[in-house]
């Protein structure tokens, strides 16, 4: 019955007057506008490097293993520096963290450009840069994520999450596509030049952000502080539910690694690029019609419904035999992931205390970075036994089952209501006190 209630709840929010994205965060916060544009520019620059770097490694080594090793060198720095970055965000001006890490990413882009301009580009700097980018991203992401709850009014947090996700999805579709054209026609040096220019512009925009100092009693980053954040997360069933459901959904039903084999099995190699684009396209369509989300109060239901729909869609993608139906199912899965992501982001920003927000954002990195990486391994291993289609549909079915079990054992996630949840009410009171006046 919970699934029926979830569907009815989401469907009841869809009305013509509430379809278009809610732009209230854009209107009310200059820092939000600045970060939104800055993020889009930085994402475009990063896309150039993300396309050019693996292609350059492939050209230098002619080895798929060498290209795949990029993920291996990125994972540990992302996790380690993500956790440390969370503690750092609670003890240091978040504007400073964002500015310095963005400048560091620009320096690494210069290293890629200089190496590409050598008569014989070297291989090892490419891996060093990949690890460095992961480390800086791990340091920066908690500061960025934890800043949202400070610069956006409490009642606009869901709208802000939708706009940020929409920016990411637009970038995920347009960025790599344009980068592919640039790399193919002008080469890696030109792509890296665009990356350097984009990060230079991004740094200039970060300089205009308002200061975001820590609380007066903030402690220096330490293992004890990280452990305190982990204990807080463990004590909150609602937070645990968001992490666990996201990990389960990505582990069981993130089959991007087998898309090339799925396309070959369907005799549709021409559709491989469309498979990769379908997921962000589905999420983007949800973002473009997300005005209703600002009226949602039961964000836990949104998390559960979105993750279950993601799994169901992936199950269907593995079972159907028509390429166009497969693409449709993958796009629907992207839409489900977007719904779940909106719920998770809103719960995090509505309930986590300001003094712990950075450390919890560091823990969130584990949720949405490790899951897809492990999901790639799972889907590849299962595909070796059952074939690509079997890996896709079995993973989707396992996702639905796992989400159902987690929802049953963590009922507080399903019952979460932003108007009555104790942590959400307390957090709203803290924001009102900090602003000196009630939030309308």
XYZ file of C-alpha atoms in Angstrom:
440
model
C 0.000 0.000 0.000
C 2.937 2.337 0.587
C 3.807 2.152 -3.118
C 0.254 3.036 -4.086
C 0.284 5.929 -1.633
C 3.605 7.125 -3.019
C 2.325 7.105 -6.580
C -0.884 8.867 -5.621
C 1.023 11.464 -3.651
C 3.391 12.294 -6.515
C 0.633 12.253 -9.113
C -1.530 14.590 -7.028
C 1.180 17.221 -7.192
C 1.241 17.341 -10.980
C -0.867 20.233 -12.230
C -0.514 22.571 -15.158
C 0.062 25.507 -12.828
C 2.943 23.752 -11.078
C 4.861 22.129 -13.919
C 7.483 24.720 -14.817
C 10.604 24.894 -12.617
C 10.320 27.011 -9.473
C 12.757 29.906 -9.975
C 12.348 31.414 -6.510
C 15.943 30.549 -5.393
C 17.257 32.296 -8.499
C 15.262 35.416 -7.656
C 15.928 35.499 -3.916
C 19.657 34.715 -3.695
C 22.442 36.457 -5.604
C 24.928 33.836 -4.388
C 22.716 31.054 -5.735
C 22.595 32.743 -9.152
C 26.355 33.168 -9.124
C 27.031 29.562 -8.123
C 24.559 28.276 -10.700
C 26.272 30.086 -13.574
C 29.740 29.335 -12.201
C 28.886 25.658 -11.964
C 27.652 25.553 -15.542
C 30.838 27.210 -16.832
C 33.061 24.910 -14.754
C 31.100 21.843 -15.869
C 31.540 22.774 -19.518
C 35.288 23.201 -19.024
C 35.511 19.908 -17.140
C 33.627 18.146 -19.935
C 36.370 19.081 -22.365
C 38.990 17.436 -20.173
C 36.785 14.440 -19.314
C 36.470 13.614 -23.018
C 40.015 14.512 -24.063
C 41.903 12.787 -21.235
C 40.721 9.157 -21.766
C 41.037 9.604 -25.523
C 44.609 10.790 -25.079
C 45.403 7.777 -22.869
C 43.876 5.471 -25.484
C 45.998 7.054 -28.206
C 49.169 6.746 -26.112
C 48.618 3.142 -24.952
C 46.011 1.514 -27.227
C 44.865 -0.270 -24.060
C 41.285 -0.383 -22.686
C 42.761 -1.397 -19.314
C 44.877 1.753 -19.232
C 41.777 3.859 -19.875
C 39.768 2.019 -17.235
C 42.541 2.621 -14.701
C 41.421 6.259 -14.516
C 38.526 5.203 -12.303
C 40.866 3.276 -10.018
C 43.183 6.238 -9.413
C 40.211 8.553 -8.806
C 38.174 6.551 -6.282
C 40.461 6.588 -3.213
C 41.343 10.337 -3.419
C 37.663 11.152 -3.872
C 36.632 9.189 -0.775
C 39.538 10.261 1.473
C 39.487 13.933 0.560
C 35.692 13.948 0.471
C 35.564 12.941 4.144
C 38.306 15.416 5.048
C 36.648 18.108 2.928
C 33.472 17.636 4.921
C 35.303 18.356 8.192
C 37.115 21.257 6.546
C 33.838 22.796 5.386
C 32.621 22.945 8.995
C 35.759 24.737 10.221
C 36.785 27.041 7.349
C 35.163 29.760 5.261
C 33.358 27.796 2.555
C 33.902 30.524 -0.018
C 37.650 30.176 0.502
C 37.507 26.402 0.043
C 35.506 26.730 -3.173
C 37.795 29.460 -4.511
C 41.076 27.672 -3.756
C 39.937 24.284 -5.061
C 38.585 25.885 -8.222
C 41.939 27.602 -8.728
C 43.668 24.255 -8.135
C 41.524 22.614 -10.794
C 42.539 25.409 -13.172
C 46.226 24.717 -12.453
C 45.728 21.016 -13.213
C 44.080 22.004 -16.502
C 47.215 23.991 -17.348
C 49.311 20.871 -16.656
C 47.172 18.898 -19.119
C 47.566 21.635 -21.730
C 51.353 21.846 -21.348
C 51.683 18.058 -21.537
C 49.489 17.914 -24.651
C 51.671 20.509 -26.370
C 54.849 18.448 -25.891
C 56.228 16.731 -29.015
C 55.656 13.436 -27.184
C 53.012 13.813 -24.455
C 53.749 11.752 -21.337
C 51.345 9.222 -19.841
C 52.003 9.472 -16.102
C 50.939 13.137 -15.740
C 47.479 12.178 -17.000
C 46.971 9.787 -14.083
C 48.438 12.271 -11.604
C 46.052 14.944 -12.830
C 43.087 12.533 -12.672
C 43.915 11.725 -9.030
C 44.433 15.425 -8.276
C 41.090 16.379 -9.813
C 39.349 13.711 -7.708
C 41.049 14.975 -4.545
C 40.138 18.619 -5.213
C 36.579 17.648 -6.133
C 36.358 15.735 -2.846
C 37.519 18.807 -0.937
C 35.199 21.162 -2.796
C 31.940 19.239 -3.006
C 31.065 19.291 0.737
C 31.632 23.055 0.865
C 29.397 23.571 -2.169
C 26.666 21.240 -0.931
C 26.650 22.615 2.603
C 26.531 26.197 1.318
C 23.089 25.702 -0.252
C 21.298 25.518 3.091
C 22.884 28.842 4.081
C 22.204 30.936 0.979
C 18.724 29.634 0.052
C 15.602 30.118 2.242
C 14.384 26.955 3.976
C 11.167 26.660 1.975
C 13.075 26.988 -1.333
C 15.541 24.135 -0.771
C 13.666 21.644 -2.977
C 13.451 24.213 -5.778
C 17.182 24.898 -5.407
C 17.938 21.170 -5.601
C 15.838 20.915 -8.778
C 17.589 23.876 -10.418
C 21.038 22.562 -9.486
C 20.176 19.111 -10.816
C 18.787 20.667 -13.990
C 22.038 22.550 -14.499
C 23.980 19.319 -14.072
C 21.753 17.384 -16.466
C 21.914 20.072 -19.159
C 25.678 20.052 -18.771
C 25.806 16.242 -18.875
C 23.997 16.259 -22.212
C 25.505 19.302 -23.931
C 28.996 19.343 -22.394
C 30.320 15.961 -23.560
C 28.607 16.351 -26.947
C 30.308 19.679 -27.639
C 33.548 18.376 -26.155
C 33.483 15.417 -28.520
C 33.201 17.760 -31.483
C 36.053 19.954 -30.241
C 38.346 17.009 -29.524
C 37.581 15.332 -32.850
C 38.039 18.456 -34.959
C 40.655 20.506 -33.102
C 42.470 18.006 -30.877
C 43.249 17.664 -27.170
C 45.321 20.888 -26.851
C 42.367 22.993 -27.973
C 40.043 21.142 -25.589
C 42.420 21.727 -22.673
C 42.706 25.405 -23.644
C 38.929 25.736 -23.355
C 39.142 24.027 -19.954
C 41.738 26.538 -18.727
C 39.665 29.504 -19.930
C 36.504 28.133 -18.285
C 38.221 27.638 -14.939
C 39.726 31.131 -15.113
C 36.216 32.532 -15.585
C 34.933 30.299 -12.792
C 37.570 31.584 -10.352
C 36.596 35.182 -11.147
C 32.977 34.370 -10.344
C 33.944 32.608 -7.100
C 35.725 35.789 -5.995
C 32.328 37.540 -5.967
C 30.719 35.073 -3.552
C 29.755 36.312 -0.109
C 31.965 35.060 2.750
C 30.639 31.936 4.482
C 32.617 31.691 7.743
C 32.224 28.758 10.141
C 30.544 29.040 13.530
C 32.587 30.651 16.288
C 33.005 27.388 18.193
C 33.960 25.304 15.140
C 36.751 22.786 15.729
C 39.687 22.136 13.450
C 39.347 19.192 11.023
C 40.113 15.904 12.755
C 39.306 12.212 12.701
C 37.273 12.785 15.855
C 35.193 15.404 14.037
C 34.618 13.065 11.085
C 33.589 10.314 13.490
C 31.169 12.716 15.196
C 29.487 13.338 11.835
C 29.287 9.596 11.165
C 27.726 8.979 14.612
C 25.130 11.666 13.950
C 24.226 10.125 10.588
C 23.997 6.655 12.180
C 21.625 7.976 14.846
C 19.152 9.349 12.278
C 17.078 6.659 10.499
C 15.864 9.171 7.921
C 19.414 10.038 6.871
C 20.457 6.388 6.926
C 17.537 5.598 4.651
C 18.570 8.184 2.066
C 22.153 6.879 1.997
C 21.197 3.199 1.947
C 18.562 3.526 -0.771
C 20.876 5.531 -3.023
C 23.695 2.998 -2.545
C 21.345 0.077 -3.267
C 19.890 1.725 -6.367
C 23.310 2.508 -7.835
C 24.922 -0.799 -6.866
C 22.210 -3.005 -8.322
C 20.916 -0.923 -11.238
C 23.707 1.234 -12.672
C 24.586 -0.752 -15.827
C 26.527 1.820 -17.884
C 29.523 -0.515 -18.107
C 27.528 -3.039 -20.164
C 25.852 -0.545 -22.505
C 28.325 -1.326 -25.343
C 27.461 -5.036 -25.063
C 23.745 -4.294 -24.758
C 23.869 -2.226 -27.951
C 25.759 -4.990 -29.771
C 23.304 -7.643 -28.576
C 20.429 -5.576 -29.959
C 22.319 -5.045 -33.234
C 22.186 -1.299 -32.561
C 25.779 -0.177 -32.123
C 24.711 3.175 -33.569
C 22.595 3.776 -30.443
C 25.417 3.490 -27.869
C 25.778 7.261 -27.546
C 22.012 7.607 -27.185
C 22.074 5.085 -24.329
C 24.511 7.226 -22.388
C 22.513 10.385 -23.170
C 19.080 8.914 -22.368
C 19.585 8.857 -18.596
C 20.495 12.553 -18.173
C 17.828 13.438 -20.746
C 15.119 11.774 -18.636
C 16.394 13.538 -15.530
C 16.491 16.836 -17.411
C 12.851 16.482 -18.459
C 11.858 15.976 -14.828
C 13.879 19.036 -13.879
C 12.168 21.136 -16.540
C 8.770 20.157 -15.134
C 9.653 20.290 -11.441
C 7.554 23.228 -10.269
C 5.293 20.836 -8.338
C 8.226 19.608 -6.239
C 8.296 22.792 -4.148
C 4.890 21.817 -2.708
C 6.016 18.341 -1.618
C 6.274 17.682 2.133
C 6.778 13.893 2.147
C 10.286 13.847 0.716
C 10.990 10.355 2.059
C 8.218 9.000 -0.150
C 9.847 10.818 -3.046
C 13.178 9.091 -2.329
C 11.569 5.638 -2.161
C 9.264 6.117 -5.141
C 12.046 7.537 -7.347
C 14.499 4.729 -6.511
C 11.848 2.026 -7.056
C 10.862 3.585 -10.378
C 14.551 3.662 -11.364
C 14.794 -0.072 -10.658
C 11.544 -0.917 -12.464
C 12.644 1.051 -15.517
C 16.018 -0.707 -15.617
C 14.253 -4.065 -15.287
C 12.139 -3.194 -18.315
C 15.230 -1.969 -20.220
C 16.786 -5.424 -19.830
C 13.644 -7.330 -20.777
C 12.450 -5.489 -23.891
C 14.099 -6.314 -27.184
C 13.449 -3.128 -29.167
C 16.195 -0.496 -29.064
C 13.756 2.425 -28.958
C 11.930 0.884 -26.006
C 15.282 0.327 -24.306
C 16.156 4.001 -24.769
C 12.744 5.018 -23.426
C 13.195 2.823 -20.350
C 16.663 4.239 -19.660
C 15.269 7.779 -19.956
C 12.456 6.867 -17.530
C 15.089 5.503 -15.143
C 16.903 8.845 -15.290
C 13.652 10.572 -14.383
C 13.198 8.261 -11.400
C 16.740 8.942 -10.217
C 16.056 12.669 -10.451
C 12.963 12.311 -8.250
C 14.900 10.338 -5.654
C 17.747 12.845 -5.774
C 15.384 15.764 -5.155
C 14.041 14.025 -2.066
C 17.499 13.165 -0.727
C 18.931 16.631 -1.241
C 15.942 18.319 0.390
C 16.023 16.037 3.446
C 19.748 16.632 3.892
C 19.415 20.412 3.695
C 16.268 20.562 5.827
C 17.408 18.397 8.729
C 21.196 18.504 9.191
C 22.471 21.127 11.683
C 24.680 23.863 10.254
C 27.647 22.862 12.427
C 27.608 19.326 10.958
C 26.551 20.132 7.403
C 30.020 19.901 5.875
C 30.892 16.570 7.513
C 27.589 15.046 6.487
C 28.134 16.337 2.936
C 31.436 14.463 2.989
C 29.595 11.277 3.952
C 27.092 11.918 1.164
C 29.971 11.733 -1.312
C 30.386 8.079 -0.351
C 26.713 7.534 -1.150
C 26.687 8.937 -4.664
C 30.261 8.171 -5.767
C 30.928 4.641 -4.511
C 27.528 3.306 -5.590
C 27.979 3.893 -9.341
C 31.582 2.663 -9.238
C 30.559 -0.576 -7.522
C 27.543 -0.826 -9.821
C 29.828 -0.845 -12.834
C 31.761 -3.763 -11.349
C 28.555 -5.664 -10.478
C 26.970 -5.238 -13.897
C 30.164 -6.244 -15.682
C 30.596 -9.368 -13.550
C 26.962 -10.469 -13.921
C 27.050 -9.821 -17.667
C 29.871 -12.364 -17.914
C 27.443 -15.021 -16.611
C 24.067 -13.984 -17.974
C 24.814 -11.581 -20.831
C 24.219 -7.846 -20.916
C 20.420 -7.998 -20.915
C 20.416 -10.366 -17.950
C 22.744 -8.062 -16.020
C 20.426 -5.107 -16.645
C 17.064 -6.663 -15.786
C 18.317 -8.680 -12.807
C 19.986 -5.596 -11.354
C 16.798 -3.579 -11.772
C 14.734 -6.264 -10.050
C 17.253 -6.525 -7.208
C 17.080 -2.737 -6.839
C 13.289 -2.794 -6.429
C 13.547 -5.593 -3.867
C 16.298 -3.810 -1.920
C 14.392 -0.513 -1.887
C 11.293 -2.309 -0.603
C 13.227 -4.001 2.203
C 14.973 -0.780 3.229
C 11.694 1.143 3.238
C 10.171 -1.546 5.461
C 13.009 -1.564 8.000
C 13.343 2.255 8.025
C 9.707 3.400 8.339
C 10.720 6.868 9.542
C 11.956 7.632 6.030
C 8.507 6.896 4.588
C 6.785 8.964 7.278
C 9.115 11.968 6.954
C 7.161 15.227 6.720
C 9.041 18.519 6.433
C 6.352 20.322 8.468
C 6.394 17.952 11.451
C 9.789 16.203 11.514
C 11.652 17.277 14.659
C 14.994 17.834 12.947
C 13.420 19.785 10.079
C 11.471 21.999 12.486
C 14.591 22.567 14.604
C 16.683 23.401 11.538
C 14.052 25.871 10.344
C 14.162 27.544 13.754
C 17.958 27.805 13.580
C 17.736 29.475 10.175
C 15.095 31.908 11.386
C 17.215 32.810 14.393
C 20.312 33.267 12.223
C 18.418 35.537 9.822
C 16.867 37.536 12.658
C 13.324 37.104 11.352
C 10.935 34.256 10.521
C 11.178 32.735 7.066
C 7.871 33.199 5.274
